[in-house]
Coordinates of C-alpha atoms in Angstrom, one line a residue:
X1 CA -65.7 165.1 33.9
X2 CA -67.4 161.4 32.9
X3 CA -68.3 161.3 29.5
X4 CA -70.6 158.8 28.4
X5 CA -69.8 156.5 25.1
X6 CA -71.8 155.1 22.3
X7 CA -70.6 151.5 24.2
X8 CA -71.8 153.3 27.5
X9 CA -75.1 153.6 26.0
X10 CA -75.9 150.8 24.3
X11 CA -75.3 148.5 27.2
X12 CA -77.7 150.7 29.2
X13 CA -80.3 150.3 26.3
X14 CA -80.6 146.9 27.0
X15 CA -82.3 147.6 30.5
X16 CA -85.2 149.7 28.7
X17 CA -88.0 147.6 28.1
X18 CA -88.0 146.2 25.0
X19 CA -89.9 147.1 22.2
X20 CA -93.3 145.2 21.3
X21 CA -92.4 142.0 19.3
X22 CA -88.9 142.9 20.5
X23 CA -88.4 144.4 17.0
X24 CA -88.2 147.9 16.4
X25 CA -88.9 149.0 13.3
X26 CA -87.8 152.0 11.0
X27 CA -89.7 152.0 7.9
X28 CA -88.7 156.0 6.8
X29 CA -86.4 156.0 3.7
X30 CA -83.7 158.2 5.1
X31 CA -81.0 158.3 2.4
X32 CA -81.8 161.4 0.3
X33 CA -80.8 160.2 -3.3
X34 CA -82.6 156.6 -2.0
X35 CA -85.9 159.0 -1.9
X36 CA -85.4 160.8 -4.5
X37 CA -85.4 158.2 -6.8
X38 CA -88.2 156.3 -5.6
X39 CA -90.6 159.4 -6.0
X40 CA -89.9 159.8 -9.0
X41 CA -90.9 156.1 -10.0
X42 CA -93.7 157.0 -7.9
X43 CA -94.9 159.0 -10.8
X44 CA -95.2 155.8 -12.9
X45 CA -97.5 153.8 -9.8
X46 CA -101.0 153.9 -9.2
X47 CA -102.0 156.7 -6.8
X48 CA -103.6 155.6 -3.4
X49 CA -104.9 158.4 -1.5
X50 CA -105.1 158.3 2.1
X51 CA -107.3 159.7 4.9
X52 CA -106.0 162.0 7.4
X53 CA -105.9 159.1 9.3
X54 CA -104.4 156.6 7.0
X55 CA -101.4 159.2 6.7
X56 CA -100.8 159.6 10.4
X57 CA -101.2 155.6 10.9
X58 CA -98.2 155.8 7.9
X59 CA -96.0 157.6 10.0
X60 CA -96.6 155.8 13.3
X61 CA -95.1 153.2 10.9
X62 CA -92.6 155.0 9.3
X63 CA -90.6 156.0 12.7
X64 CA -91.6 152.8 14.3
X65 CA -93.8 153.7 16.8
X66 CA -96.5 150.7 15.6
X67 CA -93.9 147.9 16.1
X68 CA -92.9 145.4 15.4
X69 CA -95.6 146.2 12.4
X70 CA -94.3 146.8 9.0
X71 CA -97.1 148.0 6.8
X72 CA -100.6 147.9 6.9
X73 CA -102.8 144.7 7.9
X74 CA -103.4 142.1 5.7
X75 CA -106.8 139.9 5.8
X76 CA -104.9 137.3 8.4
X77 CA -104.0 139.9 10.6
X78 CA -106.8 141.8 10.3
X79 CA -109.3 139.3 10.7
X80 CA -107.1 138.0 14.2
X81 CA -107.3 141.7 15.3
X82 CA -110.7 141.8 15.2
X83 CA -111.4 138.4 16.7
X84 CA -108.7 138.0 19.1
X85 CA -106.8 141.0 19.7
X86 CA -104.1 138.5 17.5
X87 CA -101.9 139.5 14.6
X88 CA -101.6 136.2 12.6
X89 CA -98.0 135.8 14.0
X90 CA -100.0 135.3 17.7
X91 CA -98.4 138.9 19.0
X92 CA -101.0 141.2 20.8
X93 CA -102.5 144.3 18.4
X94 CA -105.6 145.5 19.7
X95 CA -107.0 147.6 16.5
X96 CA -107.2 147.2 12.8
X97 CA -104.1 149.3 11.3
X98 CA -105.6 149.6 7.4
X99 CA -106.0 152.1 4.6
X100 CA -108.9 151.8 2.2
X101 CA -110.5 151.8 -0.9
X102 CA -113.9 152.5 -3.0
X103 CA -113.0 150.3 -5.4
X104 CA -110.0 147.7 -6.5
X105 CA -109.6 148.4 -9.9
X106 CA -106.3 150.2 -10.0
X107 CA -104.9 148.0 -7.5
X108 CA -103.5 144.5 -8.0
X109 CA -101.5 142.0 -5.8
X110 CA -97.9 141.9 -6.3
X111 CA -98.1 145.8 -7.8
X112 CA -96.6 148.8 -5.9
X113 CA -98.9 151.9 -5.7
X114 CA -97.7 155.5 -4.3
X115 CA -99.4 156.6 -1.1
X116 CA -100.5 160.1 -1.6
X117 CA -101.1 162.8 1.1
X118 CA -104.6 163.6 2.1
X119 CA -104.3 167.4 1.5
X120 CA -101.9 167.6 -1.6
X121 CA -100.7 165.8 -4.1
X122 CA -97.3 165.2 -2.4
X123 CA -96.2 161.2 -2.5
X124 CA -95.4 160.2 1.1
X125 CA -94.7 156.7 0.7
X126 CA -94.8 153.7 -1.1
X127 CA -96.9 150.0 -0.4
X128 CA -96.1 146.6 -1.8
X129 CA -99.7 145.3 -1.8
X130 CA -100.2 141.9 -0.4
X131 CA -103.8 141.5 0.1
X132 CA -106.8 143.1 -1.1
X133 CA -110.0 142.7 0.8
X134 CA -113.8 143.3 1.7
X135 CA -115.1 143.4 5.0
X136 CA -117.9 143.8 7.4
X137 CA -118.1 147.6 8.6
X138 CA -120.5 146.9 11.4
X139 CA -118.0 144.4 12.2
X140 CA -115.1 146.0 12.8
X141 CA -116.7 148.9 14.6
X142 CA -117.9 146.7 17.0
X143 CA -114.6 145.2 17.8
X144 CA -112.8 148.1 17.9
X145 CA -115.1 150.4 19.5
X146 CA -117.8 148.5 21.2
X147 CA -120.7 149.8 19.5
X148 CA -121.8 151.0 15.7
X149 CA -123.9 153.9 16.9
X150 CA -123.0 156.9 14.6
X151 CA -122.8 159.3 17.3
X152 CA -119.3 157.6 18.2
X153 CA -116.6 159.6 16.5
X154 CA -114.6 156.6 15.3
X155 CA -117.5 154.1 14.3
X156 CA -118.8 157.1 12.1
X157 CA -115.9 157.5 10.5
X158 CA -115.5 153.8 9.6
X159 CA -119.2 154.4 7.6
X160 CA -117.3 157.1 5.7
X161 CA -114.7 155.0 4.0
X162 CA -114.2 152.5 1.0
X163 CA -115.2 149.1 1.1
X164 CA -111.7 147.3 0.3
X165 CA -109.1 147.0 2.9
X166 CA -105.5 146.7 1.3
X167 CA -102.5 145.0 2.6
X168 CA -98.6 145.3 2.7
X169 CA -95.4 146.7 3.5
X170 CA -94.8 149.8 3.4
X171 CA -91.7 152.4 3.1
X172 CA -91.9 156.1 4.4
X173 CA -90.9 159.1 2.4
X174 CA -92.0 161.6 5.4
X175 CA -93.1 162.9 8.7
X176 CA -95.5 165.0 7.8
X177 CA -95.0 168.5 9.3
X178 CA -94.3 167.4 13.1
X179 CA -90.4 167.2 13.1
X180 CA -90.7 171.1 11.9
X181 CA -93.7 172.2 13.7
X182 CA -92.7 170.5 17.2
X183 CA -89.8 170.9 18.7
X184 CA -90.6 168.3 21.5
X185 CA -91.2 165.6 18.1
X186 CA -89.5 162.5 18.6
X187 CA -89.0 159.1 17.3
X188 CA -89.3 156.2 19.5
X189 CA -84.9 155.3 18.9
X190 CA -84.5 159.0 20.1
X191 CA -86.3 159.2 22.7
X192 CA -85.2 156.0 24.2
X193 CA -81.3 157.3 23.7
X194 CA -82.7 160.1 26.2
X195 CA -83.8 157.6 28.4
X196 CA -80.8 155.6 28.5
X197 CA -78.3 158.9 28.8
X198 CA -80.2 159.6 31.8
X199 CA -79.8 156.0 33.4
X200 CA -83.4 156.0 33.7
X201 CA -84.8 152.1 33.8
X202 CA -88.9 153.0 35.1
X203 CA -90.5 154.8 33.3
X204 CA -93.9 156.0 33.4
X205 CA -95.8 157.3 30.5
X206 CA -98.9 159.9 30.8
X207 CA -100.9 160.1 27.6
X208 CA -103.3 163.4 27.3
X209 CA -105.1 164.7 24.1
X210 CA -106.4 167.7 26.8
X211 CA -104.3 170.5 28.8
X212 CA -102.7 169.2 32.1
X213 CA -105.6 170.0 35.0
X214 CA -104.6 169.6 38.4
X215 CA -106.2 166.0 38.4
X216 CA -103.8 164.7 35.6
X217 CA -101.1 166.6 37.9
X218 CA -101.6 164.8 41.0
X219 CA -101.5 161.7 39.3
X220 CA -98.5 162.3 37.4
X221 CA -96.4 163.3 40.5
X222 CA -98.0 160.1 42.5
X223 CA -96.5 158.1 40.0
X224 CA -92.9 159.9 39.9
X225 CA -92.7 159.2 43.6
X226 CA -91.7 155.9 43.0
X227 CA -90.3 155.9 39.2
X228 CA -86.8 156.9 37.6
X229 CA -88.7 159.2 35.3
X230 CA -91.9 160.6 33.7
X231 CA -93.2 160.9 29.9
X232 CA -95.3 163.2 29.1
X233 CA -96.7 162.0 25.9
X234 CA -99.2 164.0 23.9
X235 CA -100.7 163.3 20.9
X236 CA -100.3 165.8 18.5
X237 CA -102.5 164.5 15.4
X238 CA -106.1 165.2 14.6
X239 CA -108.4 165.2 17.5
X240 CA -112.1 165.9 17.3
X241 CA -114.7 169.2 17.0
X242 CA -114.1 171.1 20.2
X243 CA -111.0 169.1 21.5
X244 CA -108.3 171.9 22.3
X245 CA -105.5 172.0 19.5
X246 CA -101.5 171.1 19.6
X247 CA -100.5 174.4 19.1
X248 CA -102.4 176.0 22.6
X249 CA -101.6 172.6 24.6
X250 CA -98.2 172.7 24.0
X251 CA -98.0 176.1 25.6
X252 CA -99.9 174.9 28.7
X253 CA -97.6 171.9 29.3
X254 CA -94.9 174.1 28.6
X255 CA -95.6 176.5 31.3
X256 CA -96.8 174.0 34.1
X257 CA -93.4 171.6 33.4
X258 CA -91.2 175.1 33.6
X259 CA -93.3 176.0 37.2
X260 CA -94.1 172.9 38.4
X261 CA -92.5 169.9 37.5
X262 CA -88.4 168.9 38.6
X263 CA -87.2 169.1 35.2
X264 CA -84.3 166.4 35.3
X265 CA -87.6 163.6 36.3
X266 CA -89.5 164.6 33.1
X267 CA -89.3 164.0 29.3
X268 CA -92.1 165.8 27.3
X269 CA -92.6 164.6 24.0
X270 CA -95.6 164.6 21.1
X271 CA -96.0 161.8 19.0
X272 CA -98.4 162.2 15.5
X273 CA -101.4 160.0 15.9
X274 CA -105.0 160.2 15.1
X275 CA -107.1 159.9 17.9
X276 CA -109.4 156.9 17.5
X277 CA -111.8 157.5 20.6
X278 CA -111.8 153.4 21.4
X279 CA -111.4 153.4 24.8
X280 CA -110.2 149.8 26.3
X281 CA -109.1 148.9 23.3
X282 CA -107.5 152.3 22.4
X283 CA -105.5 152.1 25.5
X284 CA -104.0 148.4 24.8
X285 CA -102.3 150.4 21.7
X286 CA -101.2 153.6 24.1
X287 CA -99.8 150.9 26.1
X288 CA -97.8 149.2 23.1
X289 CA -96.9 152.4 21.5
X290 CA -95.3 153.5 24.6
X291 CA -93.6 150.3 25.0
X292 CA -92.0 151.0 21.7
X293 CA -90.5 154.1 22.8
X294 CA -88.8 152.5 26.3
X295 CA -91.6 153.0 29.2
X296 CA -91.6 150.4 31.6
X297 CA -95.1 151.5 33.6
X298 CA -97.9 153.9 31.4
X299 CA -101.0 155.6 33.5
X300 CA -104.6 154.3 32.8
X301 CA -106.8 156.5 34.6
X302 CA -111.0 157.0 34.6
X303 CA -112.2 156.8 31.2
X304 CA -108.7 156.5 29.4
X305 CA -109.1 157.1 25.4
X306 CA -113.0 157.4 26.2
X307 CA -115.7 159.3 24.5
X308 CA -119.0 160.7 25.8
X309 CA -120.9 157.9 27.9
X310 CA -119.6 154.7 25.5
X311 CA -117.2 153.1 28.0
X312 CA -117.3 152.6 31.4
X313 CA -115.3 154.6 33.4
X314 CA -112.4 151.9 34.6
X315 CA -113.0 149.4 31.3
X316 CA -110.0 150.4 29.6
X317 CA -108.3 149.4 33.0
X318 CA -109.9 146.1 33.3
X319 CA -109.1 145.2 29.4
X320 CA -105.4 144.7 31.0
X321 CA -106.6 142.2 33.3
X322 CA -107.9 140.1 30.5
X323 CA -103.9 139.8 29.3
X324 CA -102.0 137.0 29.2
X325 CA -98.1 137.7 31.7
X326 CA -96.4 137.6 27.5
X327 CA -98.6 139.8 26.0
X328 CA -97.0 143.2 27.0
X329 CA -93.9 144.1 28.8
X330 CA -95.1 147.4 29.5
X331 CA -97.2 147.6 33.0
X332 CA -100.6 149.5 33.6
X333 CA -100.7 151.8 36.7
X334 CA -104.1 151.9 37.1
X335 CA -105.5 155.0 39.1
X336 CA -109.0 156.1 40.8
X337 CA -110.8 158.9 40.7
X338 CA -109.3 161.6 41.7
X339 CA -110.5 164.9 42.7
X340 CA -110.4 167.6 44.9
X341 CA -111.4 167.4 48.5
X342 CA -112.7 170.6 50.9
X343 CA -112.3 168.7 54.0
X344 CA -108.7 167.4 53.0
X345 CA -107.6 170.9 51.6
X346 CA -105.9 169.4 48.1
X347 CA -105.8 166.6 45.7
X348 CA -106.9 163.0 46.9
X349 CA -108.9 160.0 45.8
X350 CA -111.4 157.4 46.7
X351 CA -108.6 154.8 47.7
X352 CA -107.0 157.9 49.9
X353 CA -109.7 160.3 50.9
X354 CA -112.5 159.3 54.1
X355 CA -114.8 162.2 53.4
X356 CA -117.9 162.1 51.6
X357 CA -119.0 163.1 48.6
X358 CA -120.5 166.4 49.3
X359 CA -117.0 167.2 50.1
X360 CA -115.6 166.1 46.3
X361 CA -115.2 168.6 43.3
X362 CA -114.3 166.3 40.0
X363 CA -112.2 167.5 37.5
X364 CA -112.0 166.4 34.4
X365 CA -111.0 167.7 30.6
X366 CA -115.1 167.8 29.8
X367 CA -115.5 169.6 33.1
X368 CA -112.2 172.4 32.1
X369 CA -113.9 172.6 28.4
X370 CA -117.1 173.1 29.7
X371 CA -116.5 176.2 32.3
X372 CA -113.7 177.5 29.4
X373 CA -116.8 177.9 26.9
X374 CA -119.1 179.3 28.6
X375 CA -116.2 182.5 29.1
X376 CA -115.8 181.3 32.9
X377 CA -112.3 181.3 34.5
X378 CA -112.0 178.0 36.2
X379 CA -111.4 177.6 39.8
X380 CA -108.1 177.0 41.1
X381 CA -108.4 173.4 42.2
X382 CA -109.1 173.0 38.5
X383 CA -106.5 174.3 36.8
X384 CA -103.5 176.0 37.4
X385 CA -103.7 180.0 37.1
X386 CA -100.9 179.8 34.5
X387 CA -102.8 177.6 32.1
X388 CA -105.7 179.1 32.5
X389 CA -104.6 181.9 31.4
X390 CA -103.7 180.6 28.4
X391 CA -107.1 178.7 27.8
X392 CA -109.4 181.7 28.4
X393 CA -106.9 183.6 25.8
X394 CA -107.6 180.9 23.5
X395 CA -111.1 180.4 23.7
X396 CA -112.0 184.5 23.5
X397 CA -110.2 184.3 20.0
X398 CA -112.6 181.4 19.2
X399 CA -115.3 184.0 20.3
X400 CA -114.0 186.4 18.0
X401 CA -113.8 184.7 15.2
X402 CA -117.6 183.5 15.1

């Protein structure tokens, strides 16, 4: 039987795409006694507390999914973020990557202060502040979200927080509870030794904060026609009111990738991240982060990242057009609308289907939440009888509870 070596699998590593900055990072402090000691001179540091947010951007750092980043932004990369899409070193970062504060007094530069979980007082990490600086609010919510209307979950957030943005590099004492809560958790190194043990060279990524509908199946399979493998890549951090959690997702794609997927094409993996609701934007950093873990290709469909009526619905394809060939290795596969068609009998889009409108019925994660809360099983060209089953579970024990 052939029996493939650590030489075996380096070599094929080098066909993945690279990573972003072709620098992959790993910023977690893996040695136990390494760790140990630094908490404890953690007790001696000024205490930074971080945001829910903050925390999951630190472990996006940690395992190296925000590469080739090392810590958070400084005023020079934060300020050729926001104008640019720059860091100051000219590589593409679409988004501020920050934590905050109220006020500076227990924070100096050239002093190390102890990052602090949002929910305890465990110490998860450590920054070597750089910078230490003001800035515009209104500002940055306009770059990074288009608008600072405080209906958009992401611009009233930024409202919410401290007026100092701090700076520096950062080292990671933790994953938070993902490697222990998720079995499908992976770093980006791991999960691009998967891809290499399966010779795989395209790959196409598929990120989803919602269950798998029959929409986000057809495209997935459309896109496996013609690629080694697919990612299924969902993001497991905190999404917002009325977005269905990890816990009951997990179960759906489980469940539809057992039934319906080959099982030797796909990869399923979660990955820890915030959702930031930034649309075009938001989807340039989808695009990087999956770059980071080896995809060559990553699906931007209608609306990708979007939230409510703030973006239209292909901008966060068109943002990619805007590029420059360096910028990313990674590739957009842009899709249409898709839906399902009465005349055609299945799954099509505008690009495929000659029937009119009358004949459509759209699907979409709004559409599936909708019929799911108002206690409605959703039809069949919605959603697969399978998942359903487990959404309807799901939202009459969010019935009961009220």
């Amino acid at each position: 039987m052939k029996t493939t070596t650590k030489k075996n699998i380096k070599s094929k590593l080098i066909s993945l795409t690279p990573p972003h900055g072709d620098k992959l990072v790993n910023l977690m402090v893996g040695d136990p006694g390494e760790k140990a000691k630094l908490i404890d001179q953690s007790k001696a540091l000024p205490k930074l507390k971080l945001s829910t947010l903050e925390f999951s951007d630190l472990i996006m750092l940690g395992i190296g999914a925000f590469s080739p980043l090392e810590g958070f932004m400084s005023s020079a990369d934060y300020e050729g973020v926001l104008e640019n899409m720059r860091l100051y070193s000219g590589t593409l970062w679409p988004m501020p990557v920050t934590i905050t504060v109220d006020s500076t007094g227990d924070y100096k530069v050239g002093d190390t202060a102890a990052l602090v979980s949002p929910d305890s007082d465990l110490v998860v990490g450590q920054i070597k502040i750089d910078d230490i600086f003001s800035y515009d609010k209104d500002k940055e919510a306009k770059s990074s979200f288009g608008t600072t209307d405080p209906s958009h979950p992401g611009a009233a957030k930024l409202q919410g927080i401290g007026n100092y943005h701090i700076g520096g590099k950062v080292k990671v004492f933790t994953e938070g509870g993902y490697p222990e809560e998720f079995k499908e958790y992976a770093r980006p190194s791991e999960v691009r030794d998967i891809f290499s043990e399966r010779g795989w060279k395209t790959i196409v990524a598929f990120q989803t904060r919602n269950p798998i509908h029959r929409s986000h199946e057809y495209l997935t399979k459309t896109v496996l026609e013609t690629a080694d493998g697919l990612f299924i890549h969902p993001i497991v951090g905190k999404l917002k009111k009325g977005d269905i959690p990890a816990d009951i997702r997990m179960k759906c794609y489980d469940v539809l990738l057992s039934k319906y997927y080959p099982k030797d094409r796909v990869v399923l993996k979660v990955y820890p991240m915030e959702m930031r609701y930034a649309g075009p934007k938001e989807a340039i950093l989808h695009a990087i982060i999956r770059q980071n873990y080896g995809c060559s290709h990553i699906v931007i469909g209608r609306d990708h990242a979007g939230v409510g009526d703030f973006y239209g619905a292909f901008e966060a394809q068109e943002i990619f057009d805007t590029l420059t060939g360096d910028d990313l290795k990674i590739k957009p596969t842009k899709m249409d609308w898709t839906f399902y068609c009465e005349s055609c009998g299945g799954m099509a889009s505008f690009k495929t289907c000659p029937h009119p409108n009358s004949d459509h019925k759209m699907i979409s994660g709004t559409k599936l939440r909708e019929i799911l809360s108002a206690g409605e099983y959703p039809p069949d060209y919605i959603t697969r009888k399978e998942v359903s089953d487990i959404l309807i579970d799901y939202y009459k024990c969010i019935e009961g509870k009220k």
